[in-house]
Amino acid sequence: MEQPINDNHDLWSTAEAMVAEGKGILAADESTGTIAKRFDGIDVENTETNRRDYRELLFRTAGYERFVSGVILFDETLRQEAADGTPLVRLLQDAGVIPGIKVDAGAQPLAGAPDETVTEGLDGLRERLTEYRELGARFAKWRAVLHIGADRPSAYAIDVNAHALARYAALCQEAGLVPIVEPEVLMDGDHDIGACFEATEATLRETFYQLANHGVDLEAMVLKPNMVLSGSDASDRASPEEVAELTLTCLLHTVPAAVPGIAFLSGGQGDEESTLNLDAINRLALEVGAPWELTFSYGRGLQAAPQAAWRGERANVERAQAVFLQRARVLAAARMGTYEPSLEDDAD
Ligand code: 13P
């Protein structure tokens, strides 16, 4: 082919770097309300300084860049300075970690659809994206939320959320940012894994239909889906091997090969579960072949352990950094399908 159809070289290489071998993405973009819940769990007051100190702790962890390609930030963090006046975004840039930014304004009740939501934040997004790029962001994230229950997710909820994701993704690419497209089917509920498979397949199918309608360059994006899992309250939880088989089948049915990478959210899975499932997915992909990188973009799955080690105490910073580095190392192995339980003992 003489001429590529698109000429988004910078975006393509950023997307590839985000899902580079042996690395994944840290989602540290909790809104002020969400970080309040995490801090509540460790008895830390939700102040701007505590949020800064906590994120500075993560971004000053020596060596995490070997396992983390990029970090998703919240608006406040992209503008915040470390205690010594260095912009936090500079800490990432100096470590060779790509800064990203959450740009959606959260899930709101969807009119006419009880217990379903639509993610808002498109108003003024073009201008915000331009500013975020100037501040150093090279990719963005938008999370749509779908709920499993009686007659849910509805075709209506899937449709409006996919449409918004596609409008967001097109605006990102226009502004020179790689969109992370995140349609999350929540694991809340007592449904079996089959219900999650159906809901995820329908959601991803509509998402890629809308992305095509909006002219989104699939090589210049990263998909951030849920794994196909049993509901969190299901009596019988599927094994990592079943999760791997149904997740990969679902993705092979719906995600075009042009997409460079798929970075899963952890979605409330425990640390062990989110490690073993990612490892099983990659082991199966090595066996049967998959056209995309399969990695992590974890929030809780990377941060629960360092938060528990930190608890807001200066004296615990080094320990928390060691624990964070260890989680990143373990997940980087799982992301290659080479996780071994002995890796859990290797903390340095
Ligand atoms: P979890 O890994 O905690 O699900 O968070 C990932 C994320 O970015 C959700 O939008």
mmCIF file with all atom_site columns, N, CA and C and ligand atoms in Angstrom, residues 27 29 38 72 102 141 143 182 184 224 264-268 297-301, ligand 1:
data_model
loop_
_atom_site.group_PDB
_atom_site.id
_atom_site.type_symbol
_atom_site.label_atom_id
_atom_site.label_alt_id
_atom_site.label_comp_id
_atom_site.label_asym_id
_atom_site.label_entity_id
_atom_site.label_seq_id
_atom_site.pdbx_PDB_ins_code
_atom_site.Cartn_x
_atom_site.Cartn_y
_atom_site.Cartn_z
_atom_site.occupancy
_atom_site.B_iso_or_equiv
_atom_site.pdbx_formal_charge
_atom_site.auth_seq_id
_atom_site.auth_comp_id
_atom_site.auth_asym_id
_atom_site.auth_atom_id
_atom_site.pdbx_PDB_model_num
ATOM   1  N N  . ALA A 1 27  ? -3.927  3.070  36.487 1.00 0.00 ? 27  ALA A N  1
ATOM   2  C CA . ALA A 1 27  ? -5.062  3.998  36.540 1.00 0.00 ? 27  ALA A CA 1
ATOM   3  C C  . ALA A 1 27  ? -5.063  4.652  37.920 1.00 0.00 ? 27  ALA A C  1
ATOM   4  N N  . ASP A 1 29  ? -6.501  7.714  38.389 1.00 0.00 ? 29  ASP A N  1
ATOM   5  C CA . ASP A 1 29  ? -7.332  8.859  38.001 1.00 0.00 ? 29  ASP A CA 1
ATOM   6  C C  . ASP A 1 29  ? -8.617  8.934  38.823 1.00 0.00 ? 29  ASP A C  1
ATOM   7  N N  . ARG A 1 38  ? -11.438 5.378  48.872 1.00 0.00 ? 38  ARG A N  1
ATOM   8  C CA . ARG A 1 38  ? -10.197 4.603  49.093 1.00 0.00 ? 38  ARG A CA 1
ATOM   9  C C  . ARG A 1 38  ? -9.506  5.080  50.373 1.00 0.00 ? 38  ARG A C  1
ATOM   10 N N  . ILE A 1 72  ? -2.782  7.057  34.141 1.00 0.00 ? 72  ILE A N  1
ATOM   11 C CA . ILE A 1 72  ? -3.969  7.898  33.924 1.00 0.00 ? 72  ILE A CA 1
ATOM   12 C C  . ILE A 1 72  ? -4.142  8.789  35.151 1.00 0.00 ? 72  ILE A C  1
ATOM   13 N N  . LYS A 1 102 ? -8.024  11.359 32.651 1.00 0.00 ? 102 LYS A N  1
ATOM   14 C CA . LYS A 1 102 ? -9.452  10.982 32.609 1.00 0.00 ? 102 LYS A CA 1
ATOM   15 C C  . LYS A 1 102 ? -10.243 12.225 32.215 1.00 0.00 ? 102 LYS A C  1
ATOM   16 N N  . LYS A 1 141 ? -8.836  9.005  28.829 1.00 0.00 ? 141 LYS A N  1
ATOM   17 C CA . LYS A 1 141 ? -9.708  7.875  29.182 1.00 0.00 ? 141 LYS A CA 1
ATOM   18 C C  . LYS A 1 141 ? -11.139 8.343  29.375 1.00 0.00 ? 141 LYS A C  1
ATOM   19 N N  . ARG A 1 143 ? -14.830 6.418  30.618 1.00 0.00 ? 143 ARG A N  1
ATOM   20 C CA . ARG A 1 143 ? -15.396 5.144  31.110 1.00 0.00 ? 143 ARG A CA 1
ATOM   21 C C  . ARG A 1 143 ? -16.921 5.167  30.990 1.00 0.00 ? 143 ARG A C  1
ATOM   22 N N  . GLU A 1 182 ? -13.232 2.817  27.212 1.00 0.00 ? 182 GLU A N  1
ATOM   23 C CA . GLU A 1 182 ? -13.514 1.913  28.337 1.00 0.00 ? 182 GLU A CA 1
ATOM   24 C C  . GLU A 1 182 ? -15.018 1.683  28.509 1.00 0.00 ? 182 GLU A C  1
ATOM   25 N N  . GLU A 1 184 ? -17.221 -0.465 30.488 1.00 0.00 ? 184 GLU A N  1
ATOM   26 C CA . GLU A 1 184 ? -17.124 -1.429 31.595 1.00 0.00 ? 184 GLU A CA 1
ATOM   27 C C  . GLU A 1 184 ? -18.474 -2.060 31.900 1.00 0.00 ? 184 GLU A C  1
ATOM   28 N N  . LYS A 1 224 ? -10.198 -0.644 26.732 1.00 0.00 ? 224 LYS A N  1
ATOM   29 C CA . LYS A 1 224 ? -10.102 -1.022 28.152 1.00 0.00 ? 224 LYS A CA 1
ATOM   30 C C  . LYS A 1 224 ? -11.415 -1.674 28.567 1.00 0.00 ? 224 LYS A C  1
ATOM   31 N N  . PHE A 1 264 ? -7.007  -4.419 30.296 1.00 0.00 ? 264 PHE A N  1
ATOM   32 C CA . PHE A 1 264 ? -8.173  -4.710 31.142 1.00 0.00 ? 264 PHE A CA 1
ATOM   33 C C  . PHE A 1 264 ? -8.207  -3.830 32.383 1.00 0.00 ? 264 PHE A C  1
ATOM   34 N N  . LEU A 1 265 ? -9.409  -3.516 32.847 1.00 0.00 ? 265 LEU A N  1
ATOM   35 C CA . LEU A 1 265 ? -9.589  -2.917 34.170 1.00 0.00 ? 265 LEU A CA 1
ATOM   36 C C  . LEU A 1 265 ? -9.664  -4.061 35.184 1.00 0.00 ? 265 LEU A C  1
ATOM   37 N N  . SER A 1 266 ? -9.390  -3.751 36.456 1.00 0.00 ? 266 SER A N  1
ATOM   38 C CA . SER A 1 266 ? -9.477  -4.830 37.455 1.00 0.00 ? 266 SER A CA 1
ATOM   39 C C  . SER A 1 266 ? -10.897 -4.955 38.005 1.00 0.00 ? 266 SER A C  1
ATOM   40 N N  . GLY A 1 267 ? -11.628 -3.864 38.088 1.00 0.00 ? 267 GLY A N  1
ATOM   41 C CA . GLY A 1 267 ? -13.067 -3.921 38.330 1.00 0.00 ? 267 GLY A CA 1
ATOM   42 C C  . GLY A 1 267 ? -13.506 -4.492 39.667 1.00 0.00 ? 267 GLY A C  1
ATOM   43 N N  . GLY A 1 268 ? -12.652 -4.426 40.675 1.00 0.00 ? 268 GLY A N  1
ATOM   44 C CA . GLY A 1 268 ? -13.070 -4.934 41.979 1.00 0.00 ? 268 GLY A CA 1
ATOM   45 C C  . GLY A 1 268 ? -12.669 -6.376 42.228 1.00 0.00 ? 268 GLY A C  1
ATOM   46 N N  . SER A 1 297 ? -4.732  -2.258 32.851 1.00 0.00 ? 297 SER A N  1
ATOM   47 C CA . SER A 1 297 ? -4.849  -0.830 33.154 1.00 0.00 ? 297 SER A CA 1
ATOM   48 C C  . SER A 1 297 ? -5.606  -0.780 34.479 1.00 0.00 ? 297 SER A C  1
ATOM   49 N N  . TYR A 1 298 ? -4.899  -1.166 35.526 1.00 0.00 ? 298 TYR A N  1
ATOM   50 C CA . TYR A 1 298 ? -5.562  -1.394 36.813 1.00 0.00 ? 298 TYR A CA 1
ATOM   51 C C  . TYR A 1 298 ? -5.498  -0.165 37.717 1.00 0.00 ? 298 TYR A C  1
ATOM   52 N N  . GLY A 1 299 ? -6.612  0.056  38.421 1.00 0.00 ? 299 GLY A N  1
ATOM   53 C CA . GLY A 1 299 ? -6.649  1.031  39.497 1.00 0.00 ? 299 GLY A CA 1
ATOM   54 C C  . GLY A 1 299 ? -6.476  0.295  40.805 1.00 0.00 ? 299 GLY A C  1
ATOM   55 N N  . ARG A 1 300 ? -7.590  -0.306 41.262 1.00 0.00 ? 300 ARG A N  1
ATOM   56 C CA . ARG A 1 300 ? -7.538  -1.033 42.534 1.00 0.00 ? 300 ARG A CA 1
ATOM   57 C C  . ARG A 1 300 ? -6.545  -2.189 42.501 1.00 0.00 ? 300 ARG A C  1
ATOM   58 N N  . GLY A 1 301 ? -6.458  -2.881 41.389 1.00 0.00 ? 301 GLY A N  1
ATOM   59 C CA . GLY A 1 301 ? -5.580  -4.043 41.275 1.00 0.00 ? 301 GLY A CA 1
ATOM   60 C C  . GLY A 1 301 ? -4.101  -3.711 41.470 1.00 0.00 ? 301 GLY A C  1
HETATM 61 P P1 . 13P B 2 .   ? -10.106 -0.596 38.441 1.00 0.00 ? 1   13P B P1 1
HETATM 62 O O1 . 13P B 2 .   ? -8.913  -1.371 37.938 1.00 0.00 ? 1   13P B O1 1
HETATM 63 O O2 . 13P B 2 .   ? -10.060 -0.315 39.913 1.00 0.00 ? 1   13P B O2 1
HETATM 64 O O3 . 13P B 2 .   ? -11.401 -1.161 37.962 1.00 0.00 ? 1   13P B O3 1
HETATM 65 O O4 . 13P B 2 .   ? -9.984  0.857  37.812 1.00 0.00 ? 1   13P B O4 1
HETATM 66 C C1 . 13P B 2 .   ? -9.657  0.995  36.501 1.00 0.00 ? 1   13P B C1 1
HETATM 67 C C2 . 13P B 2 .   ? -10.278 2.215  35.960 1.00 0.00 ? 1   13P B C2 1
HETATM 68 O O5 . 13P B 2 .   ? -9.603  3.075  35.447 1.00 0.00 ? 1   13P B O5 1
HETATM 69 C C3 . 13P B 2 .   ? -11.738 2.357  36.035 1.00 0.00 ? 1   13P B C3 1
HETATM 70 O O6 . 13P B 2 .   ? -12.138 3.397  35.204 1.00 0.00 ? 1   13P B O6 1
#
